[in-house]
Coordinates of N, CA and C in Angstrom, one line a residue:
M1 N 2.4 -32.5 3.4 CA 1.3 -32.3 4.3 C 0.0 -32.6 3.7
T2 N -1.0 -32.9 4.4 CA -2.3 -33.2 3.9 C -3.4 -32.3 4.6
V3 N -4.4 -32.0 3.8 CA -5.5 -31.2 4.3 C -6.7 -32.0 3.8
D4 N -7.6 -32.4 4.7 CA -8.7 -33.2 4.3 C -8.4 -34.4 3.4
G5 N -7.2 -35.0 3.7 CA -6.8 -36.2 3.0 C -6.1 -35.9 1.7
A6 N -6.1 -34.6 1.3 CA -5.4 -34.3 0.0 C -4.0 -33.8 0.3
L7 N -3.0 -34.2 -0.5 CA -1.7 -33.7 -0.4 C -1.6 -32.2 -0.8
R8 N -0.7 -31.5 0.0 CA -0.5 -30.0 -0.3 C 1.0 -29.8 -0.3
L9 N 1.4 -28.8 -1.1 CA 2.7 -28.3 -1.1 C 2.7 -26.9 -0.4
R10 N 3.5 -26.7 0.6 CA 3.5 -25.5 1.3 C 4.9 -24.9 1.3
L11 N 5.1 -23.7 0.7 CA 6.3 -23.0 0.6 C 6.2 -21.8 1.5
S12 N 7.2 -21.7 2.4 CA 7.2 -20.5 3.3 C 8.5 -19.7 3.0
V13 N 8.3 -18.4 2.9 CA 9.4 -17.5 2.7 C 9.4 -16.4 3.8
A14 N 10.5 -16.4 4.6 CA 10.6 -15.4 5.7 C 11.7 -14.5 5.5
D15 N 11.6 -13.3 6.1 CA 12.6 -12.2 5.8 C 12.6 -11.4 7.1
T16 N 13.8 -11.0 7.5 CA 14.0 -10.3 8.7 C 14.2 -8.7 8.5
G17 N 13.7 -8.3 7.3 CA 13.8 -6.9 7.0 C 12.8 -6.0 7.8
G18 N 12.4 -4.9 7.3 CA 11.6 -4.0 8.1 C 10.1 -4.4 8.2
G19 N 9.7 -5.4 7.5 CA 8.3 -5.9 7.7 C 7.3 -5.1 6.8
V20 N 6.1 -5.5 6.9 CA 5.0 -4.9 6.1 C 4.4 -3.7 6.8
D21 N 4.3 -2.6 6.1 CA 3.7 -1.4 6.7 C 2.3 -1.7 7.1
P22 N 1.9 -1.5 8.4 CA 0.5 -1.8 8.9 C -0.5 -1.1 8.0
A23 N -0.2 0.1 7.4 CA -1.2 0.8 6.6 C -1.6 0.1 5.4
I24 N -0.8 -0.8 4.9 CA -1.1 -1.5 3.6 C -1.4 -3.0 3.9
R25 N -1.2 -3.5 5.1 CA -1.4 -4.9 5.4 C -2.7 -5.5 4.9
A26 N -3.8 -4.9 5.1 CA -5.1 -5.4 4.7 C -5.2 -5.5 3.2
S27 N -4.5 -4.7 2.4 CA -4.7 -4.7 1.0 C -3.4 -5.2 0.2
L28 N -2.5 -5.8 1.0 CA -1.2 -6.2 0.5 C -1.2 -7.0 -0.8
F29 N -2.2 -7.8 -1.1 CA -2.3 -8.7 -2.3 C -3.1 -8.0 -3.4
E30 N -3.5 -6.8 -3.2 CA -4.2 -6.1 -4.3 C -3.3 -5.5 -5.3
P31 N -3.6 -5.4 -6.5 CA -2.7 -4.8 -7.5 C -2.4 -3.3 -7.2
F32 N -1.2 -2.9 -7.4 CA -0.7 -1.6 -7.3 C -0.5 -1.1 -5.9
V33 N -0.6 -2.0 -4.9 CA -0.4 -1.6 -3.5 C 1.1 -2.0 -3.2
T34 N 1.8 -1.0 -2.8 CA 3.2 -1.2 -2.5 C 3.7 -0.3 -1.3
G35 N 4.7 -0.7 -0.6 CA 5.2 0.1 0.4 C 6.6 0.6 0.0
R36 N 7.0 0.3 -1.2 CA 8.3 0.7 -1.7 C 8.2 1.9 -2.7
P37 N 9.0 2.9 -2.6 CA 8.9 4.0 -3.5 C 9.2 3.6 -5.0
D38 N 10.0 2.5 -5.2 CA 10.3 2.1 -6.5 C 9.5 0.9 -6.9
G39 N 8.5 0.4 -6.1 CA 7.7 -0.8 -6.4 C 6.5 -0.5 -7.3
T40 N 6.1 -1.6 -8.0 CA 4.9 -1.5 -8.9 C 3.7 -2.0 -8.2
G41 N 3.8 -2.8 -7.1 CA 2.7 -3.3 -6.4 C 2.0 -4.5 -7.2
L42 N 2.8 -5.1 -8.1 CA 2.2 -6.2 -8.8 C 2.6 -7.6 -8.4
G43 N 3.8 -7.7 -7.7 CA 4.4 -9.0 -7.4 C 3.4 -9.9 -6.6
L44 N 3.0 -9.4 -5.4 CA 2.1 -10.3 -4.6 C 0.8 -10.5 -5.2
A45 N 0.3 -9.5 -6.0 CA -1.0 -9.7 -6.7 C -0.9 -10.8 -7.7
I46 N 0.2 -10.9 -8.4 CA 0.4 -11.9 -9.4 C 0.6 -13.3 -8.7
V47 N 1.3 -13.3 -7.7 CA 1.5 -14.6 -6.9 C 0.1 -15.1 -6.4
R48 N -0.7 -14.2 -5.9 CA -2.0 -14.7 -5.4 C -2.9 -15.2 -6.5
E49 N -2.9 -14.5 -7.7 CA -3.7 -15.0 -8.8 C -3.2 -16.3 -9.3
I50 N -1.9 -16.5 -9.4 CA -1.4 -17.8 -9.8 C -1.8 -18.9 -8.9
A51 N -1.7 -18.6 -7.6 CA -2.1 -19.6 -6.5 C -3.5 -20.0 -6.6
V52 N -4.4 -19.0 -6.8 CA -5.8 -19.2 -6.9 C -6.2 -20.0 -8.1
A53 N -5.5 -19.7 -9.2 CA -5.7 -20.4 -10.5 C -5.4 -21.9 -10.4
H54 N -4.5 -22.2 -9.4 CA -4.2 -23.6 -9.2 C -4.8 -24.2 -7.9
R55 N -5.9 -23.6 -7.5 CA -6.7 -24.1 -6.3 C -5.9 -24.0 -5.0
G56 N -5.1 -22.9 -4.9 CA -4.2 -22.7 -3.8 C -4.4 -21.4 -3.2
E57 N -3.5 -21.0 -2.3 CA -3.6 -19.6 -1.7 C -2.2 -19.1 -1.4
A58 N -2.1 -17.8 -1.4 CA -0.9 -17.1 -0.9 C -1.4 -16.2 0.2
R59 N -0.6 -16.1 1.3 CA -1.0 -15.3 2.4 C 0.2 -14.9 3.2
L60 N 0.0 -13.8 4.0 CA 0.9 -13.3 5.0 C 0.6 -14.0 6.3
V61 N 1.6 -14.5 7.0 CA 1.4 -15.2 8.3 C 1.3 -14.1 9.3
E62 N 0.2 -13.9 9.9 CA 0.0 -13.0 11.0 C 0.7 -13.4 12.3
G63 N 1.4 -12.5 13.0 CA 2.0 -12.8 14.3 C 3.3 -13.6 14.2
A64 N 3.8 -13.8 13.0 CA 5.1 -14.5 12.9 C 6.2 -13.6 13.4
P65 N 7.3 -14.1 14.0 CA 8.4 -13.3 14.5 C 9.1 -12.6 13.3
E66 N 9.1 -13.1 12.1 CA 9.6 -12.5 10.9 C 8.5 -12.3 9.9
T67 N 8.7 -11.5 8.9 CA 7.7 -11.3 7.9 C 7.8 -12.6 7.1
T68 N 6.6 -13.3 7.1 CA 6.6 -14.6 6.5 C 5.3 -14.7 5.6
F69 N 5.6 -15.2 4.3 CA 4.6 -15.4 3.4 C 4.5 -16.9 3.1
V70 N 3.3 -17.4 2.9 CA 3.1 -18.9 2.6 C 2.4 -19.0 1.2
L71 N 2.9 -19.9 0.4 CA 2.2 -20.3 -0.8 C 1.8 -21.8 -0.6
D72 N 0.5 -22.0 -0.7 CA 0.0 -23.4 -0.4 C -0.8 -23.8 -1.7
L73 N -0.4 -25.0 -2.2 CA -0.9 -25.5 -3.5 C -1.3 -27.0 -3.3
P74 N -2.3 -27.5 -4.1 CA -2.5 -28.9 -4.2 C -1.3 -29.6 -4.7
W75 N -1.0 -30.8 -4.3 CA 0.1 -31.5 -4.8 C -0.2 -32.9 -5.2
Q76 N 0.2 -33.3 -6.3 CA 0.0 -34.7 -6.8 C 1.4 -35.2 -7.2
P77 N 1.9 -36.2 -6.4 CA 3.3 -36.7 -6.8 C 3.2 -37.4 -8.2
S78 N 4.3 -37.3 -8.9 CA 4.4 -37.9 -10.2 C 5.0 -39.3 -10.1

């Protein structure tokens, strides 16, 4: 895919589980935010930081029929 003429790599991950708790949706990518009793709340925060470090983004797709996350990164074919 291209955005403004630049190639992008977009990975989507979807899941049909219980979804994201609406109470934490706005802060989902912040460190230590978790909806799981055994979770650390670091996974999505780390994913977002890695994406940003590579001039990309990680986000939750709003309104998708399944819980869907997207990782979007610049792409340069070798």
